Coordinates of C-alpha atoms in Angstrom, one line a residue:
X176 CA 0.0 0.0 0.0
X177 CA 1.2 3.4 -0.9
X178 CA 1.7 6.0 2.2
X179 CA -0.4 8.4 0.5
X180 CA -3.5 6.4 0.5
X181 CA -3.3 6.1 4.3
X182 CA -6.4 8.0 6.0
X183 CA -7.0 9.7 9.3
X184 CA -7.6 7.3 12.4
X185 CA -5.8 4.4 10.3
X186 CA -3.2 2.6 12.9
X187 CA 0.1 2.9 12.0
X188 CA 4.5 1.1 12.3
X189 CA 6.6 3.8 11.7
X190 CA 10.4 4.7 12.7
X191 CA 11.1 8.0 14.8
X192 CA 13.6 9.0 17.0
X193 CA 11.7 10.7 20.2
X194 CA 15.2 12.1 21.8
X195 CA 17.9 14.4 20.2
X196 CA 20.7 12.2 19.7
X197 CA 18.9 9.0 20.7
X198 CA 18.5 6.0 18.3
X199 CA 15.7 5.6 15.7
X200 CA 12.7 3.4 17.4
X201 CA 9.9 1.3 16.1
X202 CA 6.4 2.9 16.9
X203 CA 2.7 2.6 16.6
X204 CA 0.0 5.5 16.3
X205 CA -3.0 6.6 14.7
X206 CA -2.6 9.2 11.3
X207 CA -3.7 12.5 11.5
X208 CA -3.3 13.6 8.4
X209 CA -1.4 12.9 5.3
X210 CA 0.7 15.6 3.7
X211 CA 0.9 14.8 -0.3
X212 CA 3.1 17.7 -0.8
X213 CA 5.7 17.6 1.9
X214 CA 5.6 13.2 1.5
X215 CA 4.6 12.9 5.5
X216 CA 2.1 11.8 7.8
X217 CA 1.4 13.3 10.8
X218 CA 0.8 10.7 13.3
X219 CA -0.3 10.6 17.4
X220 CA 1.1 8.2 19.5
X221 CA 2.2 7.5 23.1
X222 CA 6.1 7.7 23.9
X223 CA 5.8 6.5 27.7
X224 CA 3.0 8.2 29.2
X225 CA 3.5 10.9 27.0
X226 CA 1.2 11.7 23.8
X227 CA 2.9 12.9 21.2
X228 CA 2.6 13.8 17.6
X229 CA 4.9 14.0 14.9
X230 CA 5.5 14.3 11.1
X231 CA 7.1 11.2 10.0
X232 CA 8.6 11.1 6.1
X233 CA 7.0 8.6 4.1
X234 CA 10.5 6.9 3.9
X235 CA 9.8 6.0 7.7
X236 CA 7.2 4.6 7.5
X237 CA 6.7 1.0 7.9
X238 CA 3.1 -0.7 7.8
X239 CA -0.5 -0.3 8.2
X240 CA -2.9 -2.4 10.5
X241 CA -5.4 -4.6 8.6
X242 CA -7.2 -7.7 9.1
X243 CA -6.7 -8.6 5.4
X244 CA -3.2 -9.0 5.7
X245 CA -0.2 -10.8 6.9
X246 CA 0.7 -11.3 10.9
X247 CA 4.2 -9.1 11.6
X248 CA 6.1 -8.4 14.3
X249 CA 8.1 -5.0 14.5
X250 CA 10.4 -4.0 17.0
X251 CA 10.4 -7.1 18.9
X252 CA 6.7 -6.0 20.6
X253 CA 4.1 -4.5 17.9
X254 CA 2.5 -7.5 16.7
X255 CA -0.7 -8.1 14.0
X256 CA -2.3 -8.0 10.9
X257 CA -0.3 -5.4 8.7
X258 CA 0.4 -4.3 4.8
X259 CA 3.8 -3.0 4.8
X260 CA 3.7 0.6 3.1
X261 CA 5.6 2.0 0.3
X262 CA 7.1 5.6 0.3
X263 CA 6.9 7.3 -3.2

């Protein structure tokens, strides 16, 4: 699936990096919004307790939840039904 035909609410893999200087992570959140132009989703998710929200380049992103497709495991703990996407 291609990144820009995610929609708001849809649940989200992606990889960020939450602290300056820190290493790149494995994440799960919900989209926001997709930004054609700039090739980026916003996405909210929880770091800790912490709800946060970030742009994340379509490059960085990883796969979409859906009951259609294949069980995956990312980052050792997100587990399910997924589509990996495809930056463009």
């Amino acid at each position: 699936m291609k990144c820009s035909e995610l929609k708001k609410g849809d649940t989200v893999v992606f990889n960020v990096t939450v602290y300056s200087g820190g290493k790149e992570e494995v994440y799960d959140g919900n989209v926001i919004y997709v930004d054609n132009e700039r090739k980026a989703v916003c996405v909210c998710y929880l770091e800790g307790y912490k709800s946060r929200s970030d742009i994340i380049p379509f490059e960085k992103m990883i796969a979409k939840a859906d009951e259609n497709g294949e069980e995956m495991l990312f980052g050792g703990w997100i587990r399910g039904k997924s589509v990996l996407l495809e930056a463009e």
